[in-house]
Structure formats: C-alpha cells, structure tokens
CSV table of C-alpha atoms in Angstrom, one decimal:
chain,number,residue,atom,x,y,z
B,76,MET,CA,48.8,-8.4,-8.7
B,77,SER,CA,47.9,-7.8,-5.1
B,78,ALA,CA,45.4,-5.1,-6.1
B,79,TRP,CA,43.6,-7.8,-8.1
B,80,ILE,CA,43.4,-10.1,-5.2
B,81,TRP,CA,42.1,-7.4,-3.1
B,82,ILE,CA,39.5,-6.4,-5.7
B,83,LEU,CA,38.4,-10.0,-6.1
B,84,THR,CA,38.5,-10.7,-2.5
B,85,GLY,CA,36.4,-7.5,-1.8
B,86,ALA,CA,34.0,-8.4,-4.6
B,87,GLY,CA,33.7,-12.0,-3.1
B,88,LEU,CA,33.1,-10.8,0.3
B,89,ALA,CA,30.5,-8.2,-0.8
B,90,PHE,CA,28.7,-11.0,-2.8
B,91,ALA,CA,28.7,-13.3,0.2
B,92,VAL,CA,27.3,-10.6,2.4
B,93,VAL,CA,24.5,-9.8,0.0
B,94,TRP,CA,23.8,-13.5,-0.4
B,95,ALA,CA,23.7,-14.2,3.3
B,96,LYS,CA,21.4,-11.2,4.0
B,97,ALA,CA,19.0,-12.4,1.2
B,98,ARG,CA,19.1,-16.0,2.5
B,99,PHE,CA,18.9,-15.4,6.2
B,100,ALA,CA,17.4,-11.9,6.9
B,101,GLY,CA,15.7,-10.7,3.8
B,102,PHE,CA,12.1,-10.8,2.4
B,103,THR,CA,12.7,-14.3,0.9
B,104,ALA,CA,14.1,-15.7,4.1
B,105,GLN,CA,10.7,-15.6,5.8
B,106,ARG,CA,9.0,-19.0,6.5
B,107,PRO,CA,5.4,-19.8,7.3
B,108,GLU,CA,6.6,-21.1,10.7
B,109,ASP,CA,7.7,-17.6,11.6
B,110,TYR,CA,4.0,-16.7,11.9
B,111,GLU,CA,2.3,-19.9,13.1
B,112,ASP,CA,1.5,-18.5,16.6
B,113,ASP,CA,0.4,-15.0,15.3
B,114,HIS,CA,-3.1,-13.9,15.5
B,115,PRO,CA,-5.6,-13.2,14.1
B,116,VAL,CA,-5.6,-16.6,12.2
B,117,PHE,CA,-5.6,-16.2,8.4
B,118,ASP,CA,-8.0,-18.6,6.8
B,119,ILE,CA,-8.1,-18.0,3.1
B,120,ARG,CA,-11.7,-19.5,3.0
B,121,GLN,CA,-12.9,-16.6,5.2
B,122,GLN,CA,-10.6,-13.7,4.4
B,123,LEU,CA,-10.6,-14.3,0.6
B,124,ASN,CA,-14.3,-14.7,0.3
B,125,GLY,CA,-16.8,-12.5,-1.4
B,126,PRO,CA,-16.3,-9.2,-3.0
B,127,ILE,CA,-12.9,-7.7,-2.1
B,128,VAL,CA,-11.3,-4.3,-3.0
B,129,CYS,CA,-7.5,-4.2,-3.6
B,130,GLU,CA,-5.4,-1.1,-4.1
B,131,GLY,CA,-1.8,-1.1,-4.6
B,132,ILE,CA,1.5,0.1,-6.2
B,133,ILE,CA,4.2,-1.6,-8.2
B,134,TYR,CA,7.9,-0.7,-7.8
B,135,GLY,CA,10.2,-1.1,-10.8
B,136,PRO,CA,13.7,-2.5,-10.7
B,137,LEU,CA,15.2,0.8,-9.5
B,138,GLY,CA,12.8,1.0,-6.5
B,139,ARG,CA,10.5,3.8,-7.9
B,140,VAL,CA,6.8,3.5,-8.3
B,141,SER,CA,6.2,2.3,-11.9
B,142,SER,CA,2.4,1.7,-11.6
B,143,ARG,CA,-0.6,2.1,-9.4
B,144,PHE,CA,-3.8,0.0,-9.5
B,145,ARG,CA,-7.2,-0.7,-8.0
B,146,ALA,CA,-8.7,-4.1,-8.4
B,147,ASP,CA,-12.0,-5.7,-7.6
B,148,PHE,CA,-11.8,-9.4,-6.6
B,149,ASP,CA,-14.8,-11.8,-6.2
B,150,ALA,CA,-14.0,-15.1,-4.4
B,151,SER,CA,-16.2,-18.1,-3.5
B,152,TRP,CA,-15.5,-21.4,-1.9
B,153,ASP,CA,-16.9,-24.9,-2.0
B,154,GLY,CA,-15.4,-26.5,0.9
B,155,ASP,CA,-11.6,-26.5,0.3
B,156,THR,CA,-11.9,-25.5,-3.4
B,157,GLY,CA,-12.2,-21.8,-4.3
B,158,VAL,CA,-12.3,-19.5,-7.3
B,159,MET,CA,-11.1,-15.9,-7.0
B,160,LYS,CA,-11.8,-13.6,-10.0
B,161,GLU,CA,-9.6,-10.5,-10.2
B,162,HIS,CA,-10.2,-7.3,-12.3
B,163,PHE,CA,-7.3,-4.8,-12.3
B,164,VAL,CA,-7.3,-1.2,-13.6
B,165,TYR,CA,-4.0,0.5,-13.8
B,166,ASP,CA,-3.2,4.2,-13.7
B,167,ASP,CA,-2.3,4.2,-17.4
B,168,GLY,CA,-5.9,2.9,-18.1
B,169,SER,CA,-5.0,-0.7,-18.9
B,170,VAL,CA,-6.9,-3.6,-17.5
B,171,GLN,CA,-6.1,-7.1,-16.6
B,172,ASP,CA,-8.2,-10.1,-15.6
B,173,ARG,CA,-7.1,-13.2,-13.7
B,174,GLU,CA,-9.0,-16.1,-12.4
B,175,TRP,CA,-7.4,-18.1,-9.7
B,176,GLN,CA,-8.4,-21.8,-8.9
B,177,LEU,CA,-7.5,-22.4,-5.3
B,178,THR,CA,-7.3,-25.6,-3.3
B,179,LEU,CA,-6.6,-25.7,0.4
B,180,ARG,CA,-5.3,-28.9,1.8
B,181,PRO,CA,-5.9,-30.3,5.3
B,182,ASP,CA,-2.2,-29.4,6.4
B,183,GLY,CA,-2.7,-25.7,5.3
B,184,ALA,CA,-0.9,-26.2,2.1
B,185,ILE,CA,-2.4,-24.2,-1.0
B,186,VAL,CA,-2.3,-25.0,-4.6
B,187,ALA,CA,-3.1,-22.2,-6.9
B,188,ARG,CA,-3.6,-22.2,-10.7
B,189,ALA,CA,-4.3,-19.4,-13.2
B,190,ASP,CA,-3.9,-19.0,-17.0
B,191,ASP,CA,-0.9,-16.7,-16.7
B,192,VAL,CA,0.8,-19.0,-14.0
B,193,VAL,CA,3.3,-21.5,-15.3
B,194,GLY,CA,2.6,-24.8,-13.5
B,195,ASP,CA,1.1,-24.8,-10.1
B,196,GLY,CA,1.6,-22.0,-7.5
B,197,LEU,CA,2.3,-23.5,-4.1
B,198,GLY,CA,1.9,-22.0,-0.7
B,199,ARG,CA,0.8,-22.4,3.0
B,200,GLN,CA,-1.3,-20.6,5.4
B,201,SER,CA,0.1,-20.3,8.9
B,202,GLY,CA,-1.0,-18.1,11.7
B,203,SER,CA,-1.7,-14.7,10.5
B,204,SER,CA,0.0,-15.1,7.2
B,205,VAL,CA,-0.3,-16.7,3.7
B,206,LEU,CA,2.7,-17.5,1.5
B,207,LEU,CA,2.3,-18.2,-2.2
B,208,ARG,CA,5.2,-18.9,-4.7
B,209,TYR,CA,4.5,-19.2,-8.5
B,210,ARG,CA,5.9,-18.4,-11.8
B,211,ILE,CA,3.9,-15.7,-13.7
B,212,ARG,CA,4.0,-15.0,-17.4
B,213,LEU,CA,3.8,-11.2,-18.1
B,214,PRO,CA,1.5,-10.1,-20.9
B,215,GLU,CA,3.2,-9.7,-24.3
B,216,ALA,CA,2.9,-5.9,-24.0
B,217,SER,CA,5.2,-6.2,-21.0
B,218,GLY,CA,7.7,-8.4,-22.7
B,219,GLY,CA,6.1,-11.9,-22.0
B,220,HIS,CA,8.8,-12.7,-19.4
B,221,VAL,CA,8.3,-15.5,-16.8
B,222,LEU,CA,9.0,-14.1,-13.3
B,223,ASN,CA,9.5,-16.0,-10.1
B,224,THR,CA,7.0,-14.6,-7.6
B,225,THR,CA,6.8,-14.6,-3.9
B,226,ASP,CA,3.6,-13.4,-2.4
B,227,TRP,CA,3.2,-12.8,1.4
B,228,MET,CA,-0.2,-11.7,2.7
B,229,TYR,CA,-0.6,-10.7,6.4
B,230,LEU,CA,-4.0,-10.3,8.1
B,231,THR,CA,-4.2,-7.3,10.3
B,232,PRO,CA,-6.4,-7.2,13.4
B,233,ASP,CA,-9.1,-5.1,11.6
B,234,GLY,CA,-9.4,-7.7,8.8
B,235,THR,CA,-7.4,-5.9,6.2
B,236,ILE,CA,-4.8,-8.0,4.4
B,237,MET,CA,-1.5,-6.4,3.6
B,238,ASN,CA,0.2,-8.0,0.6
B,239,ARG,CA,3.8,-7.8,-0.4
B,240,SER,CA,5.1,-9.6,-3.5
B,241,GLN,CA,8.5,-9.7,-5.1
B,242,PHE,CA,9.1,-10.7,-8.8
B,243,ARG,CA,12.5,-12.0,-9.7
B,244,LYS,CA,14.3,-13.0,-13.0
B,245,PHE,CA,17.4,-15.0,-12.8
B,246,GLY,CA,17.3,-14.4,-9.0
B,247,ILE,CA,17.4,-10.6,-9.4
B,248,LYS,CA,14.5,-8.6,-8.1
B,249,VAL,CA,12.9,-6.8,-11.0
B,250,ALA,CA,9.6,-5.6,-9.4
B,251,GLU,CA,7.8,-5.4,-6.0
B,252,LEU,CA,4.1,-4.9,-5.4
B,253,VAL,CA,2.6,-3.6,-2.1
B,254,ALA,CA,-1.2,-3.7,-1.8
B,255,THR,CA,-4.1,-3.8,0.7
B,256,MET,CA,-7.1,-6.0,0.4
B,257,ARG,CA,-10.4,-5.6,2.4
B,258,PRO,CA,-14.0,-6.7,2.1
B,259,ALA,CA,-15.8,-4.4,-0.4
B,260,SER,CA,-18.5,-3.7,2.0
B,261,VAL,CA,-16.1,-2.0,4.5
C-alpha cells in the first residue's frame, strides 16, 4: 500500500509543479503589465497598418514543425476601428483567408472579431507588446475543433513584429505558431 501512496504523492507533486510553472512562469503567465514600460511602444493602428508580410511556422503537439506559411496582410484604420485582411499560403499548397474587425478602446483594450473566431477576441496593447486571446474554429479539413488561443506580439526596435501563439484544447497545448510580421515595403 505504501508504494501506491508514494506513486500518487509523486504524481500529485509532479502535477503541482507543472501547474505552478504554467501558472507563474510559463508562456501563459505573461501579463500586459509586464511590458508596459518597454519601448518601442506598439500601437496597432500604426504597426498593423498597410500591406504586411508574415512568415512563420506551426509546431504540432509533439513540438515538431508541422507546417510553414507565408501570408500577406492588408490592414487599414478609421480612427480606432480597423480591418485586417489575411491571405495565408501553406507549404502543402493550401490557402486560408481571414478578415479581422478590430476595435481599439481608449484604455488600450482590443476587441477582435473574425468569421472563424467564436465570440469576441479580447486583448490589450501595453508598451512594446500586444496580447490577444480568442477561440478559433479550425477548418473542417483540420477537424473543425475549437481551440483556445493566446497570441502575443512583440515589437522589435527595427519595426518587425514577433508573434508567438499557443493553441490549447482542454488546457493542453496542441500547437504553437511563431511568425514575423513586417511592412511589405521593407
């Protein structure tokens, strides 16, 4: 019986360590306030405006690269309301289009909507970063699953945006995206 107690205690301790790391030290533990004093300041109306080139990779659930892509974005703003059209071309030849409706509130909060996003995406710009959380519905060809997404974008001094996103189902990370975004004219 003591072996079972040791196994259960060990499993419980391992679970507690994994949970504490994710909660307090992992990717999802970041907060917009962590970046509020960082420069350059990320204003989505400026950095996500005009034609943008995006290149990235997607890691699958085992941490291996599962896909590569290039995307062309075109974003425009009318005051604090913006539209960003995205056209992705993946390494397998498939394409995907998305159109975001973006609203920036005076306090830096962001509301984002798109056809494949369930409900409203919510986020915040703070210092050199932008956080956006939303639930995305995958295409039927990819199973049609709804994944919880955490998007972090970081503005670099030369104006390039580094994007890291994690996709979770039932709290388990099932994919991760890393991409760069830069004005198409650069």
